[in-house]
Amino acid sequence: MAANAQYESISSGRTGPKVMLFVSGLALGYAAAALFAPKSGRELRSSLSEFAKTNSDRMSGAVRDAVGAARDVTRNMARRAGDAVDQGREKARGTMEAAALSVEGGSMPHAGDEMARERTAAGYQ
């Protein structure tokens, strides 16, 4: 359950693609409105040129934000993956040490003993 919660924060912070979709939709909507508006060719070209000049900074800012957000998510996921590998390595090391101690101390059960216990617990005769 906790593992799922830690990944929800990654997916909920993805605003870069949403901003890009919004800006792209805005540009396409403006272009469609300008093309269907009753203007002369010169007025239309001038209007489209003005729109491109005023919104190019916004679009490049949105791209910079999206790239920065992707970079942050990538770094965060790489750090989390490294942490998970370290935890797995520590658990494996602990399990191997416990198994070695059991073998050395002679307390490790024989596989046949374990199966007999399971049959008895399940009610088999």
PDB file of C-alpha atoms in Angstrom:
ATOM      1  CA  MET A   1       0.000   0.000   0.000  1.00  0.00           C
ATOM      2  CA  ALA A   2       2.778   2.420   0.924  1.00  0.00           C
ATOM      3  CA  ALA A   3       4.630   1.572  -2.275  1.00  0.00           C
ATOM      4  CA  ASN A   4       1.635   2.687  -4.340  1.00  0.00           C
ATOM      5  CA  ALA A   5       1.344   5.938  -2.384  1.00  0.00           C
ATOM      6  CA  GLN A   6       4.928   6.903  -3.141  1.00  0.00           C
ATOM      7  CA  TYR A   7       4.318   6.601  -6.885  1.00  0.00           C
ATOM      8  CA  GLU A   8       1.105   8.641  -6.833  1.00  0.00           C
ATOM      9  CA  SER A   9       3.084  11.777  -6.035  1.00  0.00           C
ATOM     10  CA  ILE A  10       5.187  11.276  -9.173  1.00  0.00           C
ATOM     11  CA  SER A  11       2.244  11.015 -11.557  1.00  0.00           C
ATOM     12  CA  SER A  12       0.263  13.840  -9.965  1.00  0.00           C
ATOM     13  CA  GLY A  13       3.109  16.340 -10.477  1.00  0.00           C
ATOM     14  CA  ARG A  14       3.237  16.066 -14.265  1.00  0.00           C
ATOM     15  CA  THR A  15       2.121  19.538 -15.307  1.00  0.00           C
ATOM     16  CA  GLY A  16       4.577  19.999 -18.206  1.00  0.00           C
ATOM     17  CA  PRO A  17       2.617  17.954 -20.762  1.00  0.00           C
ATOM     18  CA  LYS A  18      -0.647  19.565 -19.657  1.00  0.00           C
ATOM     19  CA  VAL A  19       0.792  23.044 -20.170  1.00  0.00           C
ATOM     20  CA  MET A  20       2.090  22.079 -23.606  1.00  0.00           C
ATOM     21  CA  LEU A  21      -1.313  20.712 -24.614  1.00  0.00           C
ATOM     22  CA  PHE A  22      -2.999  23.879 -23.416  1.00  0.00           C
ATOM     23  CA  VAL A  23      -0.596  26.172 -25.275  1.00  0.00           C
ATOM     24  CA  SER A  24      -0.861  24.053 -28.434  1.00  0.00           C
ATOM     25  CA  GLY A  25      -4.652  24.146 -28.233  1.00  0.00           C
ATOM     26  CA  LEU A  26      -4.565  27.882 -27.744  1.00  0.00           C
ATOM     27  CA  ALA A  27      -2.379  28.345 -30.824  1.00  0.00           C
ATOM     28  CA  LEU A  28      -4.517  26.035 -32.973  1.00  0.00           C
ATOM     29  CA  GLY A  29      -7.721  27.692 -31.816  1.00  0.00           C
ATOM     30  CA  TYR A  30      -6.385  31.148 -32.597  1.00  0.00           C
ATOM     31  CA  ALA A  31      -5.155  30.027 -36.019  1.00  0.00           C
ATOM     32  CA  ALA A  32      -8.534  28.444 -36.839  1.00  0.00           C
ATOM     33  CA  ALA A  33     -10.408  31.565 -35.703  1.00  0.00           C
ATOM     34  CA  ALA A  34      -8.105  33.783 -37.737  1.00  0.00           C
ATOM     35  CA  LEU A  35      -8.520  31.659 -40.857  1.00  0.00           C
ATOM     36  CA  PHE A  36     -12.316  31.698 -40.674  1.00  0.00           C
ATOM     37  CA  ALA A  37     -12.608  35.384 -39.764  1.00  0.00           C
ATOM     38  CA  PRO A  38     -13.501  37.721 -42.631  1.00  0.00           C
ATOM     39  CA  LYS A  39     -10.109  39.430 -43.084  1.00  0.00           C
ATOM     40  CA  SER A  40      -7.970  40.192 -46.084  1.00  0.00           C
ATOM     41  CA  GLY A  41      -4.848  38.128 -46.704  1.00  0.00           C
ATOM     42  CA  ARG A  42      -2.573  40.960 -45.534  1.00  0.00           C
ATOM     43  CA  GLU A  43      -4.548  41.453 -42.308  1.00  0.00           C
ATOM     44  CA  LEU A  44      -4.567  37.706 -41.668  1.00  0.00           C
ATOM     45  CA  ARG A  45      -0.795  37.357 -42.151  1.00  0.00           C
ATOM     46  CA  SER A  46      -0.189  40.360 -39.926  1.00  0.00           C
ATOM     47  CA  SER A  47      -2.468  38.965 -37.224  1.00  0.00           C
ATOM     48  CA  LEU A  48      -0.833  35.523 -37.310  1.00  0.00           C
ATOM     49  CA  SER A  49       2.638  37.051 -37.237  1.00  0.00           C
ATOM     50  CA  GLU A  50       1.733  39.195 -34.229  1.00  0.00           C
ATOM     51  CA  PHE A  51       0.297  36.184 -32.413  1.00  0.00           C
ATOM     52  CA  ALA A  52       3.446  34.153 -33.057  1.00  0.00           C
ATOM     53  CA  LYS A  53       5.699  36.961 -31.794  1.00  0.00           C
ATOM     54  CA  THR A  54       3.756  37.562 -28.598  1.00  0.00           C
ATOM     55  CA  ASN A  55       3.307  33.902 -27.700  1.00  0.00           C
ATOM     56  CA  SER A  56       6.692  32.470 -28.676  1.00  0.00           C
ATOM     57  CA  ASP A  57       8.111  33.415 -25.256  1.00  0.00           C
ATOM     58  CA  ARG A  58       5.198  31.684 -23.548  1.00  0.00           C
ATOM     59  CA  MET A  59       5.655  28.556 -25.622  1.00  0.00           C
ATOM     60  CA  SER A  60       9.410  28.391 -25.068  1.00  0.00           C
ATOM     61  CA  GLY A  61       8.825  28.925 -21.333  1.00  0.00           C
ATOM     62  CA  ALA A  62       6.333  26.073 -21.298  1.00  0.00           C
ATOM     63  CA  VAL A  63       8.841  23.838 -23.068  1.00  0.00           C
ATOM     64  CA  ARG A  64      11.549  24.794 -20.544  1.00  0.00           C
ATOM     65  CA  ASP A  65       9.151  24.029 -17.687  1.00  0.00           C
ATOM     66  CA  ALA A  66       8.223  20.650 -19.196  1.00  0.00           C
ATOM     67  CA  VAL A  67      11.881  19.710 -19.685  1.00  0.00           C
ATOM     68  CA  GLY A  68      12.704  20.766 -16.114  1.00  0.00           C
ATOM     69  CA  ALA A  69       9.790  18.760 -14.722  1.00  0.00           C
ATOM     70  CA  ALA A  70      10.830  15.680 -16.721  1.00  0.00           C
ATOM     71  CA  ARG A  71      14.399  16.062 -15.471  1.00  0.00           C
ATOM     72  CA  ASP A  72      13.203  16.309 -11.854  1.00  0.00           C
ATOM     73  CA  VAL A  73      10.988  13.233 -12.188  1.00  0.00           C
ATOM     74  CA  THR A  74      13.833  11.265 -13.785  1.00  0.00           C
ATOM     75  CA  ARG A  75      16.255  12.189 -11.005  1.00  0.00           C
ATOM     76  CA  ASN A  76      13.671  11.338  -8.347  1.00  0.00           C
ATOM     77  CA  MET A  77      12.906   7.947  -9.894  1.00  0.00           C
ATOM     78  CA  ALA A  78      16.625   7.147 -10.261  1.00  0.00           C
ATOM     79  CA  ARG A  79      17.160   7.977  -6.587  1.00  0.00           C
ATOM     80  CA  ARG A  80      14.194   5.818  -5.557  1.00  0.00           C
ATOM     81  CA  ALA A  81      15.417   2.926  -7.702  1.00  0.00           C
ATOM     82  CA  GLY A  82      18.851   3.182  -6.099  1.00  0.00           C
ATOM     83  CA  ASP A  83      17.272   3.191  -2.644  1.00  0.00           C
ATOM     84  CA  ALA A  84      15.192   0.098  -3.509  1.00  0.00           C
ATOM     85  CA  VAL A  85      18.287  -1.731  -4.763  1.00  0.00           C
ATOM     86  CA  ASP A  86      20.153  -0.849  -1.566  1.00  0.00           C
ATOM     87  CA  GLN A  87      17.253  -2.080   0.584  1.00  0.00           C
ATOM     88  CA  GLY A  88      17.026  -5.323  -1.391  1.00  0.00           C
ATOM     89  CA  ARG A  89      20.758  -5.854  -1.067  1.00  0.00           C
ATOM     90  CA  GLU A  90      20.583  -5.335   2.710  1.00  0.00           C
ATOM     91  CA  LYS A  91      17.638  -7.747   3.075  1.00  0.00           C
ATOM     92  CA  ALA A  92      19.408 -10.381   0.994  1.00  0.00           C
ATOM     93  CA  ARG A  93      22.579  -9.959   3.025  1.00  0.00           C
ATOM     94  CA  GLY A  94      20.605 -10.338   6.281  1.00  0.00           C
ATOM     95  CA  THR A  95      18.811 -13.434   4.988  1.00  0.00           C
ATOM     96  CA  MET A  96      22.070 -15.032   3.888  1.00  0.00           C
ATOM     97  CA  GLU A  97      23.683 -14.309   7.265  1.00  0.00           C
ATOM     98  CA  ALA A  98      20.692 -15.807   9.106  1.00  0.00           C
ATOM     99  CA  ALA A  99      20.784 -18.901   6.891  1.00  0.00           C
ATOM    100  CA  ALA A 100      24.529 -19.304   7.452  1.00  0.00           C
ATOM    101  CA  LEU A 101      24.047 -19.055  11.224  1.00  0.00           C
ATOM    102  CA  SER A 102      21.249 -21.637  11.100  1.00  0.00           C
ATOM    103  CA  VAL A 103      23.386 -24.055   9.122  1.00  0.00           C
ATOM    104  CA  GLU A 104      26.372 -23.555  11.429  1.00  0.00           C
ATOM    105  CA  GLY A 105      24.231 -24.018  14.542  1.00  0.00           C
ATOM    106  CA  GLY A 106      22.423 -27.056  13.163  1.00  0.00           C
ATOM    107  CA  SER A 107      19.027 -25.471  13.751  1.00  0.00           C
ATOM    108  CA  MET A 108      18.007 -25.514  10.109  1.00  0.00           C
ATOM    109  CA  PRO A 109      15.036 -27.868   9.676  1.00  0.00           C
ATOM    110  CA  HIS A 110      15.187 -30.672   7.201  1.00  0.00           C
ATOM    111  CA  ALA A 111      12.797 -30.318   4.255  1.00  0.00           C
ATOM    112  CA  GLY A 112      11.085 -33.603   5.144  1.00  0.00           C
ATOM    113  CA  ASP A 113      10.436 -32.386   8.703  1.00  0.00           C
ATOM    114  CA  GLU A 114       8.744 -29.252   7.391  1.00  0.00           C
ATOM    115  CA  MET A 115       6.503 -31.251   5.052  1.00  0.00           C
ATOM    116  CA  ALA A 116       5.508 -33.611   7.884  1.00  0.00           C
ATOM    117  CA  ARG A 117       4.561 -30.623  10.059  1.00  0.00           C
ATOM    118  CA  GLU A 118       2.427 -29.155   7.255  1.00  0.00           C
ATOM    119  CA  ARG A 119       0.586 -32.461   6.761  1.00  0.00           C
ATOM    120  CA  THR A 120      -0.114 -32.779  10.470  1.00  0.00           C
ATOM    121  CA  ALA A 121      -1.376 -29.203  10.658  1.00  0.00           C
ATOM    122  CA  ALA A 122      -3.658 -29.743   7.673  1.00  0.00           C
ATOM    123  CA  GLY A 123      -5.188 -32.871   9.211  1.00  0.00           C
ATOM    124  CA  TYR A 124      -3.568 -35.481   6.973  1.00  0.00           C
ATOM    125  CA  GLN A 125      -2.731 -38.860   8.526  1.00  0.00           C
TER     126      GLN A 125
END
